[in-house]
Tab-separated table of C-alpha atoms and ligand atoms in Angstrom:
chain	number	residue	atom	x	y	z
A	10	MET	CA	91.444	109.444	187.633
A	11	ASN	CA	91.139	111.484	190.718
A	12	GLU	CA	88.190	113.436	191.355
A	13	TYR	CA	89.910	116.687	190.221
A	14	GLN	CA	91.201	115.001	186.701
A	15	LYS	CA	87.738	113.952	186.188
A	16	GLU	CA	85.910	117.202	186.430
A	17	MET	CA	88.455	118.354	184.259
A	18	ILE	CA	88.053	116.266	181.694
A	19	MET	CA	84.519	116.391	181.470
A	20	ARG	CA	84.657	119.964	181.529
A	21	GLU	CA	87.073	119.886	178.293
A	22	LEU	CA	84.796	117.247	176.736
A	23	SER	CA	81.497	119.292	177.374
A	24	THR	CA	82.598	121.914	174.541
A	25	LEU	CA	85.606	120.419	172.615
A	26	LYS	CA	83.602	120.254	169.832
A	27	SER	CA	82.266	123.970	170.064
A	28	HIS	CA	85.692	124.933	170.299
A	29	SER	CA	88.247	122.516	168.201
A	30	PRO	CA	87.112	122.221	164.649
A	31	PHE	CA	89.710	118.826	164.703
A	32	TYR	CA	87.712	117.229	167.495
A	33	ALA	CA	84.566	117.870	166.127
A	34	GLN	CA	85.540	116.295	162.735
A	35	LYS	CA	87.303	113.271	164.768
A	36	TYR	CA	84.517	112.705	167.175
A	37	LYS	CA	81.795	113.283	164.939
A	38	ASP	CA	79.805	110.483	165.730
A	39	ILE	CA	80.458	110.498	169.808
A	40	GLU	CA	78.559	112.430	171.715
A	41	VAL	CA	81.666	113.602	174.207
A	42	GLU	CA	79.662	115.878	175.583
A	43	ASN	CA	77.602	113.388	177.501
A	44	ILE	CA	80.767	111.003	178.782
A	45	LYS	CA	80.480	110.768	182.871
A	46	THR	CA	82.214	108.155	183.734
A	47	GLN	CA	86.015	106.832	183.263
A	48	GLU	CA	84.814	104.144	181.634
A	49	GLU	CA	83.334	105.769	178.932
A	50	PHE	CA	86.673	108.151	178.501
A	51	GLU	CA	88.587	105.318	178.475
A	52	LYS	CA	86.601	104.040	175.112
A	53	LEU	CA	87.450	106.929	173.117
A	54	PRO	CA	89.337	106.675	170.156
A	55	PHE	CA	93.031	107.671	170.670
A	56	THR	CA	94.504	110.611	169.032
A	57	ASP	CA	97.799	109.859	167.128
A	58	LYS	CA	100.484	111.760	165.516
A	59	ALA	CA	98.995	111.079	162.122
A	60	ASP	CA	95.961	112.994	163.039
A	61	LEU	CA	97.811	116.095	163.768
A	62	ARG	CA	99.742	116.080	160.889
A	63	GLU	CA	96.700	116.162	158.870
A	64	ALA	CA	95.830	119.143	160.582
A	65	TYR	CA	98.491	120.905	159.237
A	66	PRO	CA	99.198	123.925	159.412
A	67	LEU	CA	96.958	125.069	161.947
A	68	GLY	CA	93.913	122.723	162.076
A	69	LEU	CA	94.372	121.960	165.564
A	70	ALA	CA	93.930	125.394	166.738
A	71	ALA	CA	90.981	125.139	169.554
A	72	VAL	CA	90.732	129.173	169.979
A	73	PRO	CA	90.333	131.929	167.458
A	74	GLU	CA	93.525	133.121	166.135
A	75	LYS	CA	94.007	136.342	167.733
A	76	ASP	CA	94.543	134.107	170.968
A	77	ILE	CA	97.098	132.045	169.386
A	78	VAL	CA	100.598	133.939	170.481
A	79	ARG	CA	103.065	130.878	169.577
A	80	ILE	CA	103.437	127.800	167.783
A	81	HIS	CA	105.558	124.982	168.327
A	82	SER	CA	106.586	122.178	165.520
A	83	SER	CA	107.893	118.714	165.895
A	84	SER	CA	109.601	117.800	163.035
A	85	GLY	CA	109.192	114.121	162.215
A	86	THR	CA	110.908	112.040	159.944
A	87	THR	CA	107.835	111.589	156.999
A	88	GLY	CA	107.579	115.136	155.856
A	89	THR	CA	104.777	116.732	157.237
A	90	PRO	CA	105.568	118.723	160.162
A	91	VAL	CA	103.070	118.681	163.048
A	92	VAL	CA	102.210	122.352	164.490
A	93	ILE	CA	101.176	122.856	168.122
A	94	PRO	CA	99.388	126.767	168.664
A	95	TYR	CA	100.016	128.074	172.450
A	96	THR	CA	97.903	130.736	173.739
A	97	LYS	CA	99.268	133.383	176.341
A	98	LYS	CA	97.735	130.651	179.203
A	99	ASP	CA	99.456	127.642	177.394
A	100	VAL	CA	102.727	129.570	177.489
A	101	GLU	CA	102.681	130.385	181.227
A	102	ASP	CA	101.324	126.941	182.059
A	103	TRP	CA	104.365	125.583	180.844
A	104	ALA	CA	106.340	127.931	182.843
A	105	ILE	CA	105.161	127.389	185.905
A	106	ILE	CA	105.331	123.259	185.330
A	107	PHE	CA	109.208	123.988	184.146
A	108	GLU	CA	109.537	125.655	187.199
A	109	ARG	CA	108.328	122.708	189.612
A	110	CYS	CA	110.508	120.373	187.803
A	111	TYR	CA	113.625	122.680	188.706
A	112	VAL	CA	112.318	122.800	191.963
A	113	MET	CA	112.129	119.184	192.096
A	114	ALA	CA	115.946	118.602	191.376
A	115	GLY	CA	116.756	120.890	194.256
A	116	VAL	CA	117.649	124.042	191.847
A	117	THR	CA	117.321	127.667	193.050
A	118	ASP	CA	117.245	131.310	192.147
A	119	LYS	CA	120.872	130.963	193.000
A	120	ASP	CA	121.710	128.745	190.361
A	121	ARG	CA	123.031	129.663	186.848
A	122	ILE	CA	121.625	127.351	184.257
A	123	HIS	CA	123.005	126.268	181.402
A	124	ILE	CA	121.158	125.620	178.512
A	125	THR	CA	121.951	123.644	175.724
A	126	PRO	CA	118.986	122.010	173.986
A	127	GLY	CA	117.966	123.678	170.619
A	128	TYR	CA	115.456	127.195	170.725
A	129	GLY	CA	113.468	127.359	167.889
A	130	LEU	CA	110.352	125.758	166.473
A	131	TRP	CA	111.215	122.744	168.242
A	132	THR	CA	110.002	123.042	172.333
A	133	ALA	CA	113.246	122.569	174.198
A	134	GLY	CA	115.293	125.310	174.793
A	135	ILE	CA	112.440	128.034	175.665
A	136	GLY	CA	111.177	125.554	178.031
A	137	PHE	CA	114.230	125.322	180.057
A	138	GLN	CA	114.690	128.884	179.951
A	139	ALA	CA	110.797	130.156	180.455
A	140	GLY	CA	110.964	128.047	183.943
A	141	CYS	CA	114.480	129.137	184.916
A	142	GLU	CA	113.478	132.674	184.426
A	143	ARG	CA	110.210	132.165	186.215
A	144	LEU	CA	112.302	130.331	189.246
A	145	GLY	CA	114.546	133.108	189.347
A	146	ALA	CA	117.404	131.700	188.093
A	147	MET	CA	120.209	132.812	185.944
A	148	ALA	CA	119.755	131.346	182.339
A	149	ILE	CA	122.621	130.842	179.961
A	150	PRO	CA	120.954	130.452	177.029
A	151	MET	CA	123.741	128.351	175.072
A	152	GLY	CA	121.528	126.157	172.380
A	153	PRO	CA	123.355	123.228	171.010
A	154	GLY	CA	126.706	122.685	169.424
A	155	ASN	CA	130.071	124.869	169.806
A	156	THR	CA	131.929	122.897	172.455
A	157	ASP	CA	134.687	125.335	173.141
A	158	LYS	CA	132.070	128.024	173.696
A	159	GLN	CA	129.956	126.025	175.759
A	160	LEU	CA	132.933	124.884	177.993
A	161	ARG	CA	134.567	128.378	178.268
A	162	MET	CA	131.133	129.960	178.905
A	163	MET	CA	130.594	127.280	182.144
A	164	GLU	CA	134.082	127.951	183.008
A	165	ASP	CA	133.692	131.617	183.133
A	166	LEU	CA	130.237	132.232	184.225
A	167	LYS	CA	130.373	129.599	186.894
A	168	SER	CA	127.535	127.554	185.725
A	169	THR	CA	125.805	125.528	188.342
A	170	VAL	CA	122.918	123.244	186.572
A	171	LEU	CA	124.032	121.393	182.889
A	172	CYS	CA	120.586	121.057	180.771
A	173	ALA	CA	121.180	118.652	178.060
A	174	THR	CA	120.473	115.560	175.861
A	175	SER	CA	122.264	112.534	176.974
A	176	SER	CA	124.154	112.188	174.110
A	177	TYR	CA	125.334	115.744	174.514
A	178	ALA	CA	125.939	115.467	178.418
A	179	LEU	CA	128.252	112.190	177.204
A	180	LEU	CA	130.387	114.721	174.802
A	181	LEU	CA	130.880	117.272	177.054
A	182	SER	CA	131.993	115.244	179.599
A	183	GLU	CA	134.467	113.504	177.218
A	184	GLU	CA	135.618	116.679	176.545
A	185	ILE	CA	135.840	118.220	180.103
A	186	LYS	CA	137.767	114.775	180.889
A	187	LYS	CA	140.283	115.248	178.232
A	188	ARG	CA	141.115	118.887	178.812
A	189	GLY	CA	141.415	118.338	182.629
A	190	ILE	CA	139.266	120.795	183.207
A	191	ARG	CA	136.767	119.592	186.011
A	192	ASP	CA	138.254	121.582	188.972
A	193	LYS	CA	137.521	124.665	187.088
A	194	LEU	CA	133.874	123.971	186.205
A	195	CYS	CA	130.857	124.702	189.211
A	196	LEU	CA	128.488	122.261	187.920
A	197	LYS	CA	126.248	120.316	190.847
A	198	LYS	CA	123.473	119.093	188.531
A	199	GLY	CA	122.398	117.956	185.256
A	200	ILE	CA	118.892	117.494	183.946
A	201	ILE	CA	118.970	115.206	181.272
A	202	GLY	CA	116.320	114.903	178.593
A	203	SER	CA	114.546	111.432	179.346
A	204	GLU	CA	115.675	108.590	177.131
A	205	ARG	CA	116.798	105.123	177.486
A	206	TRP	CA	120.591	104.864	178.334
A	207	GLY	CA	122.152	102.541	180.554
A	208	ASP	CA	122.922	103.070	184.245
A	209	LYS	CA	126.485	102.253	183.666
A	210	MET	CA	126.667	105.071	181.365
A	211	ARG	CA	124.712	107.315	182.873
A	212	ASN	CA	126.924	106.517	186.382
A	213	SER	CA	129.668	107.262	184.674
A	214	ILE	CA	128.752	110.702	183.193
A	215	ALA	CA	127.693	111.947	186.269
A	216	ASN	CA	130.680	110.685	188.106
A	217	GLU	CA	132.348	112.271	185.568
A	218	LEU	CA	130.956	115.191	185.834
A	219	GLY	CA	130.489	115.043	189.644
A	220	VAL	CA	126.752	116.207	189.213
A	221	ASP	CA	123.346	114.749	190.260
A	222	PHE	CA	121.231	114.057	187.208
A	223	TYR	CA	117.481	114.278	186.975
A	224	ASP	CA	115.684	113.018	184.080
A	225	ILE	CA	112.960	115.403	182.493
A	226	TYR	CA	110.285	114.179	180.273
A	227	GLY	CA	108.118	116.161	177.657
A	228	LEU	CA	107.073	116.388	174.377
A	229	THR	CA	106.374	118.834	171.696
A	230	GLU	CA	102.618	118.129	171.585
A	231	ILE	CA	101.927	118.258	175.035
A	232	TYR	CA	103.825	121.597	176.060
A	233	GLY	CA	107.184	120.381	175.787
A	234	PRO	CA	109.955	118.943	177.854
A	235	GLY	CA	108.643	119.850	181.661
A	236	ILE	CA	105.620	117.504	182.164
A	237	GLY	CA	107.704	115.547	184.773
A	238	ILE	CA	111.129	115.147	186.153
A	239	SER	CA	112.827	112.656	188.674
A	240	CYS	CA	113.110	113.291	192.094
A	241	ASP	CA	116.428	112.835	194.139
A	242	TYR	CA	115.680	109.148	194.893
A	243	ARG	CA	115.789	108.966	191.032
A	244	ASN	CA	113.293	106.186	190.865
A	245	GLY	CA	111.129	106.814	187.852
A	246	ILE	CA	109.690	110.328	186.955
A	247	HIS	CA	107.193	112.612	189.133
A	248	MET	CA	104.462	113.414	186.494
A	249	TRP	CA	102.357	117.024	186.854
A	250	ASP	CA	98.760	115.053	186.920
A	251	ASP	CA	97.317	118.363	188.028
A	252	TYR	CA	97.769	119.722	184.083
A	253	ILE	CA	97.835	116.147	182.410
A	254	TYR	CA	95.983	112.941	182.904
A	255	PHE	CA	97.642	109.883	181.665
A	256	GLU	CA	97.092	105.809	181.126
A	257	ILE	CA	99.304	103.212	180.458
A	258	ILE	CA	97.680	100.895	177.242
A	259	ASP	CA	98.325	97.585	175.419
A	260	PRO	CA	99.791	99.224	172.485
A	261	LYS	CA	98.438	96.153	170.044
A	262	THR	CA	95.165	96.232	171.837
A	263	GLY	CA	94.338	99.633	173.125
A	264	LYS	CA	93.379	98.141	176.449
A	265	ASN	CA	93.948	100.240	179.701
A	266	LEU	CA	96.780	98.297	181.675
A	267	PRO	CA	97.118	98.019	185.691
A	268	ASP	CA	99.343	100.194	187.395
A	269	GLY	CA	102.889	98.574	187.197
A	270	GLU	CA	102.812	97.210	183.879
A	271	ILE	CA	104.828	98.129	180.760
A	272	GLY	CA	102.957	99.626	177.972
A	273	GLU	CA	102.021	102.664	176.066
A	274	LEU	CA	101.931	106.361	177.507
A	275	VAL	CA	98.954	107.548	176.376
A	276	ILE	CA	98.115	111.720	177.678
A	277	THR	CA	95.151	113.884	177.716
A	278	THR	CA	95.321	117.345	178.620
A	279	LEU	CA	93.614	118.955	181.576
A	280	ARG	CA	94.358	122.482	180.886
A	281	LYS	CA	95.836	123.175	177.318
A	282	GLU	CA	93.533	125.823	175.505
A	283	GLY	CA	95.513	126.156	172.043
A	284	ALA	CA	95.497	122.818	171.184
A	285	PRO	CA	93.835	120.402	173.538
A	286	LEU	CA	94.903	116.703	173.274
A	287	ILE	CA	92.543	113.707	174.414
A	288	ARG	CA	93.967	110.372	174.457
A	289	TYR	CA	97.293	111.302	172.679
A	290	ARG	CA	99.469	108.373	172.354
A	291	THR	CA	103.053	109.141	173.038
A	292	HIS	CA	104.161	106.026	171.731
A	293	ASP	CA	106.866	105.774	174.228
A	294	LEU	CA	106.992	102.347	176.694
A	295	THR	CA	106.753	102.478	180.619
A	296	ARG	CA	105.110	102.050	183.700
A	297	ILE	CA	102.988	103.586	186.155
A	298	ILE	CA	105.012	102.824	189.276
A	299	PRO	CA	102.547	101.922	192.072
A	300	GLY	CA	102.823	103.434	195.530
A	301	GLU	CA	104.412	106.753	197.680
A	302	CYS	CA	107.680	108.178	196.259
A	303	PRO	CA	110.089	107.987	199.549
A	304	CYS	CA	110.583	111.894	198.877
A	305	GLY	CA	106.739	112.793	199.951
A	306	SER	CA	105.835	114.073	196.545
A	307	ARG	CA	102.180	113.493	195.874
A	308	PHE	CA	102.765	113.546	192.285
A	309	PRO	CA	102.205	109.950	190.486
A	310	ARG	CA	105.278	108.344	188.826
A	311	ILE	CA	106.152	106.757	185.769
A	312	ASP	CA	109.096	104.673	185.095
A	313	ILE	CA	112.019	106.179	182.626
A	314	ILE	CA	111.051	105.564	179.240
A	315	VAL	CA	112.325	101.697	178.244
A	316	GLY	CA	111.662	102.534	174.390
A	317	ARG	CA	109.387	102.625	171.712
A	318	THR	CA	106.336	100.904	170.796
A	319	ASP	CA	107.768	100.160	167.284
A	320	ASP	CA	110.385	98.099	169.373
A	321	MET	CA	107.411	95.607	171.272
A	322	ILE	CA	106.761	92.134	170.488
A	323	LYS	CA	104.354	89.931	171.588
A	324	VAL	CA	105.190	86.330	172.192
A	325	LYS	CA	102.799	83.368	174.268
A	326	GLY	CA	100.947	86.404	175.174
A	327	VAL	CA	103.282	88.649	176.810
A	328	ASN	CA	104.519	91.825	175.722
A	329	MET	CA	108.523	92.377	175.542
A	330	PHE	CA	111.018	94.554	174.109
A	331	PRO	CA	114.795	95.132	173.433
A	332	ALA	CA	115.661	97.010	177.022
A	333	GLN	CA	114.359	94.296	179.332
A	334	PHE	CA	116.798	91.716	177.369
A	335	GLU	CA	119.520	94.482	177.812
A	336	GLU	CA	118.977	95.297	181.724
A	337	ILE	CA	119.137	91.363	182.361
A	338	LEU	CA	122.514	91.194	180.385
A	339	ALA	CA	123.932	93.727	181.923
A	340	THR	CA	123.194	92.125	185.299
A	341	MET	CA	125.628	89.142	184.079
A	342	LYS	CA	129.130	88.500	184.797
A	343	ASP	CA	129.406	86.208	182.161
A	344	ALA	CA	127.809	88.250	179.005
A	345	THR	CA	128.564	91.061	177.346
A	346	SER	CA	125.834	93.582	176.029
A	347	GLU	CA	125.932	92.118	172.368
A	348	TYR	CA	122.342	89.895	171.706
A	349	GLN	CA	119.823	88.843	169.221
A	350	ILE	CA	116.749	87.206	169.536
A	351	MET	CA	115.065	85.093	167.171
A	352	ILE	CA	111.174	83.751	167.491
A	353	ASP	CA	110.439	81.107	165.843
A	354	HIS	CA	106.888	79.131	165.553
A	355	LEU	CA	107.451	75.194	165.345
A	356	GLU	CA	104.914	72.775	166.034
A	357	GLY	CA	102.073	75.043	167.010
A	358	LYS	CA	104.317	76.728	169.804
A	359	ASP	CA	106.161	80.030	169.758
A	360	ILE	CA	110.338	79.480	170.881
A	361	ILE	CA	112.348	82.547	171.498
A	362	THR	CA	116.093	81.884	171.116
A	363	VAL	CA	118.405	84.678	172.558
A	364	TYR	CA	121.814	84.349	171.593
A	365	PHE	CA	124.605	86.468	173.516
A	366	GLU	CA	128.202	86.919	173.702
A	367	THR	CA	130.666	85.611	175.994
A	368	ASN	CA	134.135	84.930	176.901
A	369	ALA	CA	133.712	82.021	179.376
A	370	VAL	CA	133.881	78.254	178.285
A	371	GLY	CA	132.716	75.270	179.004
A	372	ASP	CA	131.015	74.502	182.402
A	373	VAL	CA	130.539	78.517	183.017
A	374	ARG	CA	129.298	78.981	179.433
A	375	GLU	CA	126.777	76.420	180.361
A	376	ALA	CA	126.000	78.167	183.661
A	377	ALA	CA	125.794	81.932	182.123
A	378	GLU	CA	123.136	80.365	179.857
A	379	LYS	CA	121.252	78.834	182.762
A	380	GLU	CA	121.211	82.215	184.512
A	381	LEU	CA	120.120	84.175	181.428
A	382	MET	CA	116.748	81.512	181.205
A	383	GLU	CA	116.135	81.952	185.197
A	384	LYS	CA	116.511	85.642	184.828
A	385	VAL	CA	114.261	85.953	181.685
A	386	LYS	CA	111.587	83.378	183.563
A	387	SER	CA	111.699	85.463	186.330
A	388	LYS	CA	111.598	89.006	185.059
A	389	ILE	CA	110.418	88.749	181.838
A	390	GLY	CA	107.901	85.938	182.834
A	391	VAL	CA	108.612	83.637	179.425
A	392	THR	CA	110.540	80.302	179.128
A	393	ILE	CA	113.510	81.085	176.378
A	394	VAL	CA	116.203	79.159	174.686
A	395	PRO	CA	119.473	80.732	175.696
A	396	LYS	CA	122.151	80.027	173.299
A	397	ALA	CA	125.774	81.373	174.262
A	398	VAL	CA	128.150	82.326	171.506
A	399	ASP	CA	131.898	83.283	171.083
A	400	ILE	CA	132.613	87.560	171.407
A	401	GLY	CA	132.543	88.577	167.578
A	402	TYR	CA	129.898	86.031	166.553
A	403	LEU	CA	126.860	88.486	166.336
A	404	PRO	CA	126.828	90.773	163.324
A	405	ARG	CA	127.841	94.769	164.175
A	406	SER	CA	126.273	97.224	162.758
A	407	GLU	CA	127.075	101.434	162.678
A	408	LYS	CA	123.167	101.906	162.678
A	409	LYS	CA	120.605	100.975	164.947
A	410	THR	CA	121.216	97.327	165.329
A	411	ASN	CA	118.397	94.848	164.695
A	412	ARG	CA	118.130	92.778	168.168
A	413	ILE	CA	115.045	91.096	167.333
A	414	PHE	CA	114.000	88.776	164.267
A	415	ASP	CA	110.166	87.801	164.501
A	416	ASN	CA	110.193	84.732	161.841
A	417	ARG	CA	106.455	83.490	163.252
A	418	TYR	CA	104.689	85.534	160.007
B	6	ZN	ZN1	110.137	111.056	194.674
């Protein structure tokens, strides 16, 4: 926590309860106005999505209703939506940080920005649009769907920047390839919503489209997309730490983790008026990347989101999650991307068995097992039992495949 963040947080806390009925209730037994240090701040209870849901519809508002100029809402799968109120200043601030994202990606007022994320209650499209207009570039507000029209507009209007989710970028790139129209397009850059997708797939789409990709991060509860973006070095996401304060915590214990360790991203807003949030749990897994970025930006970095907290397991005191195993398998010549992890408790010890598919037989297969064991030991820090199996041995699923079976409890 730097001095500026500390000042902003303490100032926010000093009046929080008088503005926000939500936090007046949530922190009713805590004298938040007297919090003076980072240590005290780190003891404050987290805010979680379930809390926000309970405040439906407008219980999060921390300003008089006349000051609310817009709402956004994140749907969620469990029914009651979360509604986030924005003041005029919140909307402006969001455009300011979004403009910064474009600048970080080298987008200028000469660019034509093709915006495919949706418009509406969800925050995505309108954020891309507001940042674009503030920058002075030309917005092409497509929204999602209707691939024919997307490609026609992309061609005729000479879009130079594509904004999309990774899956939609994939779909468009496949369609462009199929129709053989790449040479007619003017795309130079892609700004892609940060989600976990393999480097292999990312590079192949980037090559297909002939563009440089930038990962943009955000969530509806905290403005929306645009609170951070990767730079030309693509080694993490620079976060706008003068608008948000972020921490990485152990999702199981809630304790703060040192820089470099993977845990859950927790965000506190520094300037939001409509719905300030204190220690909001994103459930996204990432880490703070220590040190300076070669690009020279002073803004600190988090890693690309590696998963969700629901995916995480703790074995032998070490937190681990599927993405780590996927990354290791991707570096192995004699392994496919199919794998399964079994965790058992035998004779007082946790045993991790990792099944992976391979074409290799005999000595090569044994060598692949040894390679996996050593790589897991050095990258994740646990000893596993590697088990190579034939291609097709592990179950396939059209839905999200369950990779981890924890048989300990
Ligand atoms: Zn950088």
